């Protein structure tokens, strides 16, 4: 469940085929579908933010049969579009947790919350104000905001686990996308925060990147499923 990064699993963006999702449905079939046949249900809409997913859940996107199923496994990745539209990390983190609690209270299954992936595009300068740095200037990177959201959500996990024991997990699959040469003036890739070979548009993983994500998420789901 999520936004365009998750919608790519079915090869579309905003419901239409998109070149950036080329090869991604095959990755879904090679990974998740093999372990959880026939094919996992993808509930994702490009551009969605946390409040949109809350609305979708409230309007019945999770069917009654799904909600009653104790074997239900949900992988949630949402929130990066909140940052892209100028929401603060604090508000975004609260939104992610609101979605998580909504899903956990509605269903009998288990929920895996994904950390936001790193992104290498730049915030829109028009977002400042109100989203400005300490010097009153526009942010030039989403990195600090992404890390702040992830830290806030991770810090809330003990509370979630206490309220929903054995039913919730957290995973950060972002490490493979980080370009560790970022800031190195002697490298041709020193200006890139993410690995372009995995995230060509600096936001959406390609098929190779989605394969790395699938293995990471799959391992975390299997671990959660054994609880």
PDB file of C-alpha atoms in Angstrom:
ATOM      1  CA  UNK A   1       0.000   0.000   0.000  1.00  0.00           C
ATOM      2  CA  UNK A   2       1.389   3.400  -0.887  1.00  0.00           C
ATOM      3  CA  UNK A   3       2.113   5.899  -3.638  1.00  0.00           C
ATOM      4  CA  UNK A   4       3.847   5.850  -7.036  1.00  0.00           C
ATOM      5  CA  UNK A   5       6.798   3.803  -5.788  1.00  0.00           C
ATOM      6  CA  UNK A   6       4.363   1.042  -4.868  1.00  0.00           C
ATOM      7  CA  UNK A   7       2.088   1.548  -7.879  1.00  0.00           C
ATOM      8  CA  UNK A   8       5.108   0.759 -10.064  1.00  0.00           C
ATOM      9  CA  UNK A   9       4.704  -2.898  -9.050  1.00  0.00           C
ATOM     10  CA  UNK A  10       1.823  -3.078 -11.537  1.00  0.00           C
ATOM     11  CA  UNK A  11       3.709  -1.079 -14.168  1.00  0.00           C
ATOM     12  CA  UNK A  12       1.674   2.089 -13.975  1.00  0.00           C
ATOM     13  CA  UNK A  13       1.729   5.664 -12.741  1.00  0.00           C
ATOM     14  CA  UNK A  14      -1.607   7.395 -12.170  1.00  0.00           C
ATOM     15  CA  UNK A  15      -3.210   4.273 -13.608  1.00  0.00           C
ATOM     16  CA  UNK A  16      -1.435   4.384 -16.977  1.00  0.00           C
ATOM     17  CA  UNK A  17       1.647   2.467 -18.157  1.00  0.00           C
ATOM     18  CA  UNK A  18       4.815   4.423 -17.463  1.00  0.00           C
ATOM     19  CA  UNK A  19       8.375   3.886 -18.755  1.00  0.00           C
ATOM     20  CA  UNK A  20       9.875   4.323 -15.296  1.00  0.00           C
ATOM     21  CA  UNK A  21       8.062   1.165 -14.139  1.00  0.00           C
ATOM     22  CA  UNK A  22       9.354  -0.954 -17.014  1.00  0.00           C
ATOM     23  CA  UNK A  23      10.265  -4.416 -15.760  1.00  0.00           C
ATOM     24  CA  UNK A  24       8.921  -3.811 -12.256  1.00  0.00           C
ATOM     25  CA  UNK A  25       5.854  -6.112 -12.531  1.00  0.00           C
ATOM     26  CA  UNK A  26       8.208  -8.940 -13.487  1.00  0.00           C
ATOM     27  CA  UNK A  27      10.143  -8.282 -10.280  1.00  0.00           C
ATOM     28  CA  UNK A  28       6.879  -8.547  -8.325  1.00  0.00           C
ATOM     29  CA  UNK A  29       6.195 -11.932  -9.894  1.00  0.00           C
ATOM     30  CA  UNK A  30       9.755 -13.150  -9.302  1.00  0.00           C
ATOM     31  CA  UNK A  31       9.786 -12.164  -5.632  1.00  0.00           C
ATOM     32  CA  UNK A  32       6.597 -11.518  -3.667  1.00  0.00           C
ATOM     33  CA  UNK A  33       4.312 -13.617  -5.877  1.00  0.00           C
ATOM     34  CA  UNK A  34       6.529 -16.677  -5.461  1.00  0.00           C
ATOM     35  CA  UNK A  35       6.280 -16.566  -1.696  1.00  0.00           C
ATOM     36  CA  UNK A  36       2.711 -15.240  -1.439  1.00  0.00           C
ATOM     37  CA  UNK A  37       0.878 -16.559  -4.536  1.00  0.00           C
ATOM     38  CA  UNK A  38      -0.891 -15.925  -6.734  1.00  0.00           C
ATOM     39  CA  UNK A  39      -0.060 -12.193  -6.872  1.00  0.00           C
ATOM     40  CA  UNK A  40      -0.033  -9.682  -4.016  1.00  0.00           C
ATOM     41  CA  UNK A  41      -2.702  -6.993  -4.198  1.00  0.00           C
ATOM     42  CA  UNK A  42      -1.196  -3.576  -4.939  1.00  0.00           C
ATOM     43  CA  UNK A  43      -3.202  -0.727  -3.404  1.00  0.00           C
ATOM     44  CA  UNK A  44      -1.272   2.350  -4.485  1.00  0.00           C
ATOM     45  CA  UNK A  45      -1.946   5.677  -6.190  1.00  0.00           C
ATOM     46  CA  UNK A  46       0.754   7.934  -7.579  1.00  0.00           C
ATOM     47  CA  UNK A  47       1.009  11.244  -5.776  1.00  0.00           C
ATOM     48  CA  UNK A  48      -0.759  10.039  -2.662  1.00  0.00           C
ATOM     49  CA  UNK A  49       0.158  11.421   0.729  1.00  0.00           C
ATOM     50  CA  UNK A  50      -0.639  10.034   4.167  1.00  0.00           C
ATOM     51  CA  UNK A  51      -4.002  11.796   4.369  1.00  0.00           C
ATOM     52  CA  UNK A  52      -5.036  10.281   1.051  1.00  0.00           C
ATOM     53  CA  UNK A  53      -4.303   6.760   2.279  1.00  0.00           C
ATOM     54  CA  UNK A  54      -6.271   7.478   5.451  1.00  0.00           C
ATOM     55  CA  UNK A  55      -9.202   8.491   3.260  1.00  0.00           C
ATOM     56  CA  UNK A  56      -8.854   5.375   1.122  1.00  0.00           C
ATOM     57  CA  UNK A  57      -8.879   3.147   4.192  1.00  0.00           C
ATOM     58  CA  UNK A  58     -11.882   4.988   5.641  1.00  0.00           C
ATOM     59  CA  UNK A  59     -13.740   4.539   2.352  1.00  0.00           C
ATOM     60  CA  UNK A  60     -13.312   0.766   2.363  1.00  0.00           C
ATOM     61  CA  UNK A  61     -10.204   0.095   0.292  1.00  0.00           C
ATOM     62  CA  UNK A  62      -9.424  -2.711   2.721  1.00  0.00           C
ATOM     63  CA  UNK A  63     -12.303  -5.121   2.186  1.00  0.00           C
ATOM     64  CA  UNK A  64     -14.201  -6.720   5.063  1.00  0.00           C
ATOM     65  CA  UNK A  65     -12.785 -10.104   4.095  1.00  0.00           C
ATOM     66  CA  UNK A  66      -9.247  -8.737   4.195  1.00  0.00           C
ATOM     67  CA  UNK A  67      -9.870  -7.016   7.513  1.00  0.00           C
ATOM     68  CA  UNK A  68     -11.102 -10.272   9.090  1.00  0.00           C
ATOM     69  CA  UNK A  69      -8.174 -12.335   7.807  1.00  0.00           C
ATOM     70  CA  UNK A  70      -5.548 -12.969  10.522  1.00  0.00           C
ATOM     71  CA  UNK A  71      -3.111 -14.025   7.770  1.00  0.00           C
ATOM     72  CA  UNK A  72      -3.246 -10.593   6.119  1.00  0.00           C
ATOM     73  CA  UNK A  73       0.172  -9.010   5.561  1.00  0.00           C
ATOM     74  CA  UNK A  74       0.398  -5.340   4.608  1.00  0.00           C
ATOM     75  CA  UNK A  75       3.541  -3.502   3.524  1.00  0.00           C
ATOM     76  CA  UNK A  76       3.111   0.274   3.828  1.00  0.00           C
ATOM     77  CA  UNK A  77       5.348   2.869   2.156  1.00  0.00           C
ATOM     78  CA  UNK A  78       3.914   6.389   2.295  1.00  0.00           C
ATOM     79  CA  UNK A  79       4.981   9.919   3.195  1.00  0.00           C
ATOM     80  CA  UNK A  80       7.556  11.093   0.672  1.00  0.00           C
ATOM     81  CA  UNK A  81       4.924  13.103  -1.210  1.00  0.00           C
ATOM     82  CA  UNK A  82       4.034  14.910   2.003  1.00  0.00           C
ATOM     83  CA  UNK A  83       7.596  16.193   2.117  1.00  0.00           C
ATOM     84  CA  UNK A  84       7.471  17.014  -1.576  1.00  0.00           C
ATOM     85  CA  UNK A  85       4.446  19.224  -0.946  1.00  0.00           C
ATOM     86  CA  UNK A  86       6.041  21.111   1.920  1.00  0.00           C
ATOM     87  CA  UNK A  87       4.789  19.214   4.954  1.00  0.00           C
ATOM     88  CA  UNK A  88       7.162  19.199   7.896  1.00  0.00           C
ATOM     89  CA  UNK A  89       8.931  15.990   8.934  1.00  0.00           C
ATOM     90  CA  UNK A  90       6.970  16.059  12.185  1.00  0.00           C
ATOM     91  CA  UNK A  91       3.595  16.286  10.424  1.00  0.00           C
ATOM     92  CA  UNK A  92       4.659  13.638   7.931  1.00  0.00           C
ATOM     93  CA  UNK A  93       5.762  11.256  10.658  1.00  0.00           C
ATOM     94  CA  UNK A  94       2.451  11.736  12.468  1.00  0.00           C
ATOM     95  CA  UNK A  95       0.667  11.010   9.201  1.00  0.00           C
ATOM     96  CA  UNK A  96       2.553   7.756   8.684  1.00  0.00           C
ATOM     97  CA  UNK A  97       1.720   6.656  12.213  1.00  0.00           C
ATOM     98  CA  UNK A  98      -1.933   7.636  11.770  1.00  0.00           C
ATOM     99  CA  UNK A  99      -2.144   5.402   8.706  1.00  0.00           C
ATOM    100  CA  UNK A 100      -0.445   2.588  10.613  1.00  0.00           C
ATOM    101  CA  UNK A 101      -2.857   2.820  13.538  1.00  0.00           C
ATOM    102  CA  UNK A 102      -5.823   3.010  11.190  1.00  0.00           C
ATOM    103  CA  UNK A 103      -4.782  -0.188   9.432  1.00  0.00           C
ATOM    104  CA  UNK A 104      -3.935  -2.024  12.636  1.00  0.00           C
ATOM    105  CA  UNK A 105      -7.216  -1.108  14.315  1.00  0.00           C
ATOM    106  CA  UNK A 106      -9.239  -2.063  11.238  1.00  0.00           C
ATOM    107  CA  UNK A 107      -7.607  -5.418  10.532  1.00  0.00           C
ATOM    108  CA  UNK A 108      -6.568  -8.594  12.323  1.00  0.00           C
ATOM    109  CA  UNK A 109      -3.430  -9.052  10.239  1.00  0.00           C
ATOM    110  CA  UNK A 110       0.103  -7.724  10.402  1.00  0.00           C
ATOM    111  CA  UNK A 111       1.630  -4.481   9.158  1.00  0.00           C
ATOM    112  CA  UNK A 112       5.154  -3.736   7.982  1.00  0.00           C
ATOM    113  CA  UNK A 113       5.954  -0.018   7.989  1.00  0.00           C
ATOM    114  CA  UNK A 114       8.648   0.969   5.502  1.00  0.00           C
ATOM    115  CA  UNK A 115      11.050   3.820   6.136  1.00  0.00           C
ATOM    116  CA  UNK A 116      10.966   6.525   3.490  1.00  0.00           C
ATOM    117  CA  UNK A 117      13.520   5.945   0.764  1.00  0.00           C
ATOM    118  CA  UNK A 118      16.283   8.474   0.174  1.00  0.00           C
ATOM    119  CA  UNK A 119      15.614  10.827  -2.695  1.00  0.00           C
ATOM    120  CA  UNK A 120      18.003  12.916  -4.752  1.00  0.00           C
ATOM    121  CA  UNK A 121      15.714  15.492  -6.282  1.00  0.00           C
ATOM    122  CA  UNK A 122      15.663  19.004  -4.814  1.00  0.00           C
ATOM    123  CA  UNK A 123      12.804  20.637  -2.916  1.00  0.00           C
ATOM    124  CA  UNK A 124      10.876  23.309  -4.774  1.00  0.00           C
ATOM    125  CA  UNK A 125      12.287  26.713  -3.682  1.00  0.00           C
ATOM    126  CA  UNK A 126       8.680  27.972  -3.613  1.00  0.00           C
ATOM    127  CA  UNK A 127       8.156  25.842  -0.487  1.00  0.00           C
ATOM    128  CA  UNK A 128      10.150  28.471   1.422  1.00  0.00           C
ATOM    129  CA  UNK A 129       8.382  29.979   3.249  1.00  0.00           C
ATOM    130  CA  UNK A 130       7.273  28.150   5.320  1.00  0.00           C
ATOM    131  CA  UNK A 131       9.746  25.271   4.765  1.00  0.00           C
ATOM    132  CA  UNK A 132      13.070  27.118   5.136  1.00  0.00           C
ATOM    133  CA  UNK A 133      16.387  26.243   6.736  1.00  0.00           C
ATOM    134  CA  UNK A 134      17.792  28.004   9.798  1.00  0.00           C
ATOM    135  CA  UNK A 135      19.165  30.761   7.575  1.00  0.00           C
ATOM    136  CA  UNK A 136      15.748  31.383   6.091  1.00  0.00           C
ATOM    137  CA  UNK A 137      16.761  29.899   2.754  1.00  0.00           C
ATOM    138  CA  UNK A 138      15.093  27.093   0.772  1.00  0.00           C
ATOM    139  CA  UNK A 139      16.295  23.591   1.527  1.00  0.00           C
ATOM    140  CA  UNK A 140      18.508  22.128  -1.174  1.00  0.00           C
ATOM    141  CA  UNK A 141      18.047  18.499  -0.136  1.00  0.00           C
ATOM    142  CA  UNK A 142      15.263  16.237   1.095  1.00  0.00           C
ATOM    143  CA  UNK A 143      17.841  14.178   2.988  1.00  0.00           C
ATOM    144  CA  UNK A 144      17.488  15.746   6.452  1.00  0.00           C
ATOM    145  CA  UNK A 145      13.684  15.660   6.261  1.00  0.00           C
ATOM    146  CA  UNK A 146      13.612  12.016   5.148  1.00  0.00           C
ATOM    147  CA  UNK A 147      15.948  11.014   7.969  1.00  0.00           C
ATOM    148  CA  UNK A 148      13.873  12.965  10.497  1.00  0.00           C
ATOM    149  CA  UNK A 149      10.640  11.261   9.438  1.00  0.00           C
ATOM    150  CA  UNK A 150      12.274   7.849   9.641  1.00  0.00           C
ATOM    151  CA  UNK A 151      13.681   8.595  13.090  1.00  0.00           C
ATOM    152  CA  UNK A 152      10.278   9.744  14.359  1.00  0.00           C
ATOM    153  CA  UNK A 153       8.500   6.650  13.057  1.00  0.00           C
ATOM    154  CA  UNK A 154      11.197   4.305  14.367  1.00  0.00           C
ATOM    155  CA  UNK A 155      10.987   5.947  17.794  1.00  0.00           C
ATOM    156  CA  UNK A 156       7.237   5.285  17.882  1.00  0.00           C
ATOM    157  CA  UNK A 157       7.587   1.576  17.189  1.00  0.00           C
ATOM    158  CA  UNK A 158       7.743   0.445  20.850  1.00  0.00           C
ATOM    159  CA  UNK A 159       4.406   2.177  21.464  1.00  0.00           C
ATOM    160  CA  UNK A 160       2.839   0.573  18.389  1.00  0.00           C
ATOM    161  CA  UNK A 161       4.214  -2.828  19.319  1.00  0.00           C
ATOM    162  CA  UNK A 162       2.836  -2.414  22.826  1.00  0.00           C
ATOM    163  CA  UNK A 163      -0.620  -1.614  21.505  1.00  0.00           C
ATOM    164  CA  UNK A 164      -0.548  -4.279  18.777  1.00  0.00           C
ATOM    165  CA  UNK A 165       1.815  -7.001  20.043  1.00  0.00           C
ATOM    166  CA  UNK A 166       3.207  -9.284  17.380  1.00  0.00           C
ATOM    167  CA  UNK A 167       1.376  -7.449  14.601  1.00  0.00           C
ATOM    168  CA  UNK A 168       3.662  -4.626  13.495  1.00  0.00           C
ATOM    169  CA  UNK A 169       7.203  -4.324  12.166  1.00  0.00           C
ATOM    170  CA  UNK A 170       9.480  -1.675  10.714  1.00  0.00           C
ATOM    171  CA  UNK A 171      12.090  -1.921   7.980  1.00  0.00           C
ATOM    172  CA  UNK A 172      14.472   0.538   6.320  1.00  0.00           C
ATOM    173  CA  UNK A 173      15.375  -0.599   2.803  1.00  0.00           C
ATOM    174  CA  UNK A 174      17.010   2.653   1.772  1.00  0.00           C
ATOM    175  CA  UNK A 175      20.695   1.849   2.250  1.00  0.00           C
ATOM    176  CA  UNK A 176      21.350   0.447  -1.262  1.00  0.00           C
ATOM    177  CA  UNK A 177      20.139   3.699  -2.824  1.00  0.00           C
ATOM    178  CA  UNK A 178      22.477   6.020  -0.927  1.00  0.00           C
ATOM    179  CA  UNK A 179      25.392   7.384  -2.941  1.00  0.00           C
ATOM    180  CA  UNK A 180      28.305   7.393  -0.518  1.00  0.00           C
ATOM    181  CA  UNK A 181      30.315   9.560  -2.908  1.00  0.00           C
ATOM    182  CA  UNK A 182      27.909  12.455  -2.393  1.00  0.00           C
ATOM    183  CA  UNK A 183      29.861  15.576  -1.514  1.00  0.00           C
ATOM    184  CA  UNK A 184      33.139  14.206  -2.887  1.00  0.00           C
ATOM    185  CA  UNK A 185      34.458  16.940  -5.160  1.00  0.00           C
ATOM    186  CA  UNK A 186      36.828  14.466  -6.804  1.00  0.00           C
ATOM    187  CA  UNK A 187      34.030  12.183  -7.978  1.00  0.00           C
ATOM    188  CA  UNK A 188      31.834  12.554 -11.039  1.00  0.00           C
ATOM    189  CA  UNK A 189      28.966  11.398  -8.818  1.00  0.00           C
ATOM    190  CA  UNK A 190      29.719  13.824  -6.002  1.00  0.00           C
ATOM    191  CA  UNK A 191      26.610  15.871  -6.721  1.00  0.00           C
ATOM    192  CA  UNK A 192      24.212  12.925  -6.548  1.00  0.00           C
ATOM    193  CA  UNK A 193      22.628  11.928  -3.238  1.00  0.00           C
ATOM    194  CA  UNK A 194      21.313   8.647  -4.616  1.00  0.00           C
ATOM    195  CA  UNK A 195      22.615   6.016  -7.001  1.00  0.00           C
ATOM    196  CA  UNK A 196      21.316   7.013 -10.412  1.00  0.00           C
ATOM    197  CA  UNK A 197      21.663   3.459 -11.712  1.00  0.00           C
ATOM    198  CA  UNK A 198      18.975   2.413  -9.192  1.00  0.00           C
ATOM    199  CA  UNK A 199      16.887   5.593  -9.101  1.00  0.00           C
ATOM    200  CA  UNK A 200      17.246   7.315 -12.495  1.00  0.00           C
ATOM    201  CA  UNK A 201      14.848  10.170 -11.748  1.00  0.00           C
ATOM    202  CA  UNK A 202      16.255  10.492  -8.214  1.00  0.00           C
ATOM    203  CA  UNK A 203      12.909   9.514  -6.672  1.00  0.00           C
ATOM    204  CA  UNK A 204      11.507   6.280  -8.156  1.00  0.00           C
ATOM    205  CA  UNK A 205      13.509   3.033  -8.077  1.00  0.00           C
ATOM    206  CA  UNK A 206      13.816   1.292 -11.433  1.00  0.00           C
ATOM    207  CA  UNK A 207      13.413  -2.472 -11.810  1.00  0.00           C
ATOM    208  CA  UNK A 208      16.910  -3.096 -10.449  1.00  0.00           C
ATOM    209  CA  UNK A 209      16.203  -0.895  -7.440  1.00  0.00           C
ATOM    210  CA  UNK A 210      12.795  -2.450  -6.891  1.00  0.00           C
ATOM    211  CA  UNK A 211      14.396  -5.902  -6.891  1.00  0.00           C
ATOM    212  CA  UNK A 212      16.673  -4.844  -4.036  1.00  0.00           C
ATOM    213  CA  UNK A 213      13.659  -3.425  -2.223  1.00  0.00           C
ATOM    214  CA  UNK A 214      11.655  -6.586  -2.801  1.00  0.00           C
ATOM    215  CA  UNK A 215      14.306  -8.775  -1.189  1.00  0.00           C
ATOM    216  CA  UNK A 216      14.581  -6.402   1.770  1.00  0.00           C
ATOM    217  CA  UNK A 217      10.818  -6.085   2.263  1.00  0.00           C
ATOM    218  CA  UNK A 218      10.303  -9.798   1.661  1.00  0.00           C
ATOM    219  CA  UNK A 219      12.797 -10.752   4.365  1.00  0.00           C
ATOM    220  CA  UNK A 220      11.102  -8.375   6.806  1.00  0.00           C
ATOM    221  CA  UNK A 221       7.625  -9.678   5.943  1.00  0.00           C
ATOM    222  CA  UNK A 222       8.686 -13.286   6.444  1.00  0.00           C
ATOM    223  CA  UNK A 223      10.182 -12.392   9.809  1.00  0.00           C
ATOM    224  CA  UNK A 224       6.993 -10.585  10.811  1.00  0.00           C
ATOM    225  CA  UNK A 225       4.840 -13.449   9.552  1.00  0.00           C
ATOM    226  CA  UNK A 226       6.652 -15.893  11.856  1.00  0.00           C
ATOM    227  CA  UNK A 227       5.707 -13.986  14.993  1.00  0.00           C
TER     228      UNK A 227
END
